Coordinates of C-alpha atoms and ligand atoms in Angstrom, one line a residue:
X37 CA 0.0 0.0 0.0
X38 CA 3.0 2.3 0.5
X39 CA 3.6 1.9 -3.2
X40 CA 0.1 3.1 -3.9
X41 CA 0.6 6.1 -1.6
X42 CA 3.9 7.1 -3.3
X43 CA 2.5 6.6 -6.8
X44 CA -0.3 9.0 -5.9
X45 CA 2.2 11.6 -4.9
X46 CA 4.0 11.7 -8.3
X47 CA 1.4 13.4 -10.5
X48 CA 1.1 16.4 -8.1
X49 CA 4.8 16.9 -7.7
X50 CA 6.0 20.1 -9.4
X51 CA 9.7 19.8 -8.6
X52 CA 11.3 16.4 -7.8
X53 CA 14.7 15.8 -6.4
X54 CA 16.2 12.3 -6.8
X55 CA 19.3 11.2 -5.0
X56 CA 20.9 7.9 -6.2
X57 CA 23.8 5.8 -5.0
X58 CA 25.5 2.6 -6.0
X59 CA 22.4 0.4 -5.3
X60 CA 20.7 1.7 -8.5
X61 CA 23.5 0.2 -10.5
X62 CA 23.7 -3.1 -8.6
X63 CA 21.2 -4.8 -11.0
X64 CA 23.4 -3.7 -13.9
X65 CA 26.2 -5.9 -12.3
X66 CA 28.2 -3.0 -10.9
X67 CA 29.4 -3.9 -7.4
X68 CA 28.2 -1.5 -4.6
X69 CA 30.8 -0.2 -2.2
X70 CA 29.7 -1.6 1.1
X71 CA 27.5 -4.7 0.2
X72 CA 28.5 -8.2 -0.7
X73 CA 31.0 -8.2 -3.5
X74 CA 31.8 -4.6 -2.8
X75 CA 35.3 -5.2 -1.7
X76 CA 38.2 -5.4 -4.0
X77 CA 41.2 -7.5 -2.9
X78 CA 40.2 -6.9 0.7
X79 CA 40.5 -3.1 0.5
X80 CA 37.8 -0.9 1.8
X81 CA 36.8 2.0 -0.5
X82 CA 37.7 4.5 2.2
X83 CA 41.3 3.1 2.0
X84 CA 41.6 3.5 -1.8
X85 CA 39.5 6.5 -2.7
X86 CA 41.7 9.1 -1.1
X87 CA 44.4 11.4 -2.3
X88 CA 46.8 9.9 0.3
X89 CA 46.3 6.4 -1.1
X90 CA 46.9 7.7 -4.6
X91 CA 50.0 9.6 -3.6
X92 CA 51.4 6.5 -1.8
X93 CA 50.6 4.0 -4.6
X94 CA 49.0 5.4 -7.8
X95 CA 49.3 2.0 -9.4
X96 CA 47.2 0.2 -6.7
X97 CA 44.5 2.9 -6.9
X98 CA 44.5 2.8 -10.7
X99 CA 44.3 -1.0 -10.6
X100 CA 41.1 -0.7 -8.6
X101 CA 39.6 1.9 -11.0
X102 CA 40.7 -0.2 -14.0
X103 CA 38.8 -3.2 -12.4
X104 CA 35.7 -1.0 -11.9
X105 CA 35.9 0.5 -15.3
X106 CA 36.1 -2.9 -16.9
X107 CA 33.0 -4.1 -15.0
X108 CA 31.1 -0.9 -15.8
X109 CA 32.2 -1.1 -19.5
X110 CA 30.4 -4.4 -19.7
X111 CA 27.3 -3.1 -17.9
X112 CA 24.1 -1.5 -19.3
X113 CA 21.6 0.7 -17.6
X114 CA 18.7 -1.2 -16.0
X115 CA 15.0 -0.6 -15.5
X116 CA 15.7 1.6 -12.5
X117 CA 17.8 4.0 -14.6
X118 CA 15.3 4.0 -17.4
X119 CA 12.3 4.7 -15.0
X120 CA 14.1 7.8 -13.8
X121 CA 14.4 9.0 -17.5
X122 CA 10.7 8.5 -17.9
X123 CA 9.9 10.3 -14.7
X124 CA 12.1 13.2 -15.8
X125 CA 10.1 13.5 -19.0
X126 CA 6.8 13.4 -17.2
X127 CA 7.6 15.7 -14.3
X128 CA 7.5 19.5 -14.7
X129 CA 10.9 19.6 -13.1
X130 CA 13.2 16.8 -12.0
X131 CA 16.9 17.0 -10.9
X132 CA 18.8 13.8 -10.5
X133 CA 21.7 14.0 -8.1
X134 CA 23.9 11.0 -8.2
X135 CA 26.8 9.8 -6.1
X136 CA 27.6 7.3 -8.8
X137 CA 30.6 7.7 -11.0
X138 CA 29.7 4.9 -13.4
X139 CA 28.0 7.1 -16.1
X140 CA 25.0 4.8 -16.4
X141 CA 22.5 7.6 -15.7
X142 CA 23.6 9.7 -18.7
X143 CA 23.9 6.5 -20.8
X144 CA 20.2 5.8 -20.0
X145 CA 19.3 9.3 -21.1
X146 CA 18.9 11.3 -17.9
X147 CA 19.5 15.0 -18.8
X148 CA 19.1 17.1 -15.7
X149 CA 21.8 15.3 -13.9
X150 CA 24.4 16.3 -11.3
X151 CA 27.2 13.8 -10.9
X152 CA 28.4 15.2 -7.6
X153 CA 31.2 12.6 -7.2
X154 CA 32.5 13.0 -10.7
X155 CA 32.7 10.3 -13.5
X156 CA 35.3 7.6 -13.8
X157 CA 35.3 7.8 -17.6
X158 CA 37.2 11.1 -17.2
X159 CA 40.8 11.6 -16.2
X160 CA 42.5 14.7 -14.8
X161 CA 46.2 15.5 -15.2
X162 CA 48.0 16.4 -12.0
X163 CA 50.5 18.5 -14.0
X164 CA 48.6 20.4 -16.7
X165 CA 45.1 19.9 -15.0
X166 CA 43.5 19.0 -18.3
X167 CA 40.3 16.9 -18.0
X168 CA 39.7 14.4 -20.8
X169 CA 37.2 11.6 -21.6
X170 CA 38.8 8.3 -21.5
X171 CA 36.9 5.0 -22.3
X172 CA 40.0 2.8 -22.4
X173 CA 39.3 -0.4 -20.3
X174 CA 41.5 -2.2 -19.5
X175 CA 44.1 0.5 -19.5
X176 CA 47.2 -0.3 -21.5
X177 CA 49.4 1.5 -19.1
X178 CA 48.9 1.7 -15.3
X179 CA 49.1 4.4 -14.0
X180 CA 48.1 6.2 -17.1
X181 CA 50.0 9.4 -18.2
X182 CA 48.9 12.6 -19.9
X183 CA 50.5 13.5 -23.3
X184 CA 52.4 16.1 -21.1
X185 CA 53.7 13.0 -19.2
X186 CA 52.0 14.2 -16.0
X187 CA 50.3 11.6 -13.8
X188 CA 46.6 11.2 -14.6
X189 CA 44.0 10.6 -11.8
X190 CA 40.3 9.6 -12.2
X191 CA 38.2 12.8 -12.3
X192 CA 36.2 11.7 -9.3
X193 CA 35.8 13.1 -5.8
X194 CA 37.8 11.2 -3.1
X195 CA 37.2 11.1 0.6
X196 CA 38.4 14.2 2.2
X197 CA 38.1 16.3 -1.0
X198 CA 35.4 18.9 -1.4
X199 CA 32.7 18.4 -4.0
X200 CA 32.8 20.7 -7.0
X201 CA 31.3 23.9 -5.6
X202 CA 29.0 24.7 -8.5
X203 CA 27.5 21.1 -8.5
X204 CA 27.1 21.2 -4.7
X205 CA 25.4 24.5 -4.9
X206 CA 23.0 23.3 -7.6
X207 CA 22.2 20.1 -5.7
X208 CA 21.4 22.0 -2.5
X209 CA 19.3 24.5 -4.3
X210 CA 17.3 21.7 -5.9
X211 CA 16.8 19.9 -2.6
X212 CA 15.7 23.2 -1.0
X213 CA 13.2 23.8 -3.8
X214 CA 11.7 20.4 -4.3
X215 CA 8.3 19.3 -3.2
X216 CA 9.1 15.5 -3.4
X217 CA 12.4 13.7 -2.9
X218 CA 13.3 10.1 -3.8
X219 CA 16.4 8.6 -2.3
X220 CA 17.4 5.4 -4.1
X221 CA 20.1 2.8 -3.4
X222 CA 22.4 4.7 -1.1
X223 CA 23.6 3.6 2.3
X224 CA 23.5 7.3 3.4
X225 CA 26.9 7.1 5.1
X226 CA 28.8 9.6 3.0
X227 CA 28.4 13.3 3.4
X228 CA 27.2 15.7 2.2
X229 CA 24.8 13.5 0.2
X230 CA 23.7 11.8 3.4
X231 CA 22.3 15.0 4.8
X232 CA 20.4 16.1 1.7
X233 CA 17.2 14.2 2.6
X234 CA 17.1 16.0 6.0
X235 CA 17.1 19.4 4.2
X236 CA 13.9 18.2 2.5
X237 CA 12.4 16.6 5.6
X238 CA 13.0 19.7 7.6
X239 CA 10.7 21.6 5.3
X240 CA 8.0 19.0 5.6
X241 CA 8.6 17.7 2.1
X242 CA 7.9 14.0 1.6
X243 CA 11.0 11.9 1.3
X244 CA 10.7 8.4 -0.2
X245 CA 13.5 5.9 0.3
X246 CA 13.9 3.0 -2.1
X247 CA 16.5 0.5 -0.9
X248 CA 17.0 -3.2 -0.6
X249 CA 18.0 -2.8 3.1
X250 CA 17.2 -0.4 6.0
X251 CA 19.6 2.6 6.3
X252 CA 20.0 5.4 8.8
X253 CA 17.4 7.3 6.8
X254 CA 14.7 4.6 7.0
X255 CA 13.5 5.7 10.4
X256 CA 13.0 9.3 9.3
X257 CA 11.9 8.9 5.7
X258 CA 8.2 9.6 5.0
X259 CA 7.9 6.4 3.0
X260 CA 10.2 3.4 2.8
X261 CA 9.9 1.0 -0.2
X262 CA 12.1 -1.9 0.5
X263 CA 13.3 -3.9 -2.5
X264 CA 15.2 -3.6 -5.7
X265 CA 15.3 -0.2 -7.4
X266 CA 15.0 -1.9 -10.8
X267 CA 11.7 -3.4 -9.7
X268 CA 10.2 -0.7 -7.6
X269 CA 10.9 2.4 -9.7
X270 CA 9.1 1.1 -12.8
X271 CA 6.1 0.2 -10.6
X272 CA 5.8 3.8 -9.5
X273 CA 5.3 5.1 -13.1
Ligands
OAD461 P1 26.9 1.9 -0.8 O1 27.7 0.7 -1.4 O2 27.4 2.5 0.5 O3 25.4 1.6 -0.6 C1 24.6 0.9 -1.6 C2 23.2 0.9 -1.1 O4 22.4 0.3 -2.1 C3 23.0 0.0 0.2 O5 22.2 0.7 1.1 C4 22.2 -1.2 -0.3 O6 21.3 -1.7 0.6 C5 21.5 -0.6 -1.5 N1 21.2 -1.6 -2.6 C6 21.9 -2.6 -3.1 N2 21.3 -3.2 -4.2 C7 20.2 -2.5 -4.4 C8 19.1 -2.6 -5.3 N3 19.1 -3.5 -6.3 N4 18.1 -1.7 -5.3 C9 18.1 -0.7 -4.3 N5 19.1 -0.6 -3.4 C10 20.1 -1.5 -3.4 O7 26.9 3.0 -2.0 P2 26.7 4.6 -1.9 O8 25.7 4.9 -0.8 O9 26.5 5.0 -3.2 O10 32.1 7.7 -2.8 O11 28.1 5.1 -1.4 C11 28.3 6.5 -1.3 C12 29.7 6.8 -1.7 O12 30.6 6.0 -0.9 C13 30.1 6.5 -3.1 O13 29.7 7.5 -4.0 C14 31.5 6.4 -3.1 C15 31.6 5.5 -1.8 O14 32.8 5.3 -1.3 C16 33.3 7.9 -3.2 O15 34.0 7.2 -3.9 C17 33.8 9.3 -2.8

């Protein structure tokens, strides 16, 4: 019945904010960070996705990204990604804020999209700072180098690094203006994304959580739809 209640909210919503995390790509075969199969060679993401880890061992960090890029290269968007594209077309205004760096939302066709943690199909040179698209997977050379011979890093946000200011500002603005928020497939453990639902809840805006498992948000969310995003999101349309 919760599903019916949430479905009834959608036609009246003028401005929808959607926040997604790794769970929405799980059904595409992309490992989440903290669930089963999320670990890579016994490393925790917090130990690899940092500037310190990269400075200590760029090869190790790039081997992890190369592994993820290969998995993602073989993946396709799933029904959850496509349901959000349909919702964007139907809603007067929808902004999709994603913590995912896999590029599956843009591949599915989402347009009004804020990739607040970056995109692992881009590289950034530590010397000349140039950002480039790079679809090579597996990488021929690890760590990869820029034509200027500078060291390349993935153009993603690591733990301890600030989010790109403009993207963060736009994400906050949209959460502060929305009249419905969906939070899909995120454990809600990483800031500032983890607090975004509270900004909506504080204004009395309904927040719907869609997740396979309970999270710290579950107790506060207005509605909790427990299950797979790829099954629940299409049912809402
Ligand atoms: P997590 O791996 O922490 O959480 C994934 C969430 O998805 C969990 O709550 C699962 O219960 C849920 N889940 C799994 N399969 C699902 C499915 N089929 N349908 C719905 N939900 C499902 O991933 P994130 O919350 O995205 O940051 O992690 C946040 C950030 O931490 C990432 O962006 C990344 C990571 O380290 C950086 O790399 C900076």
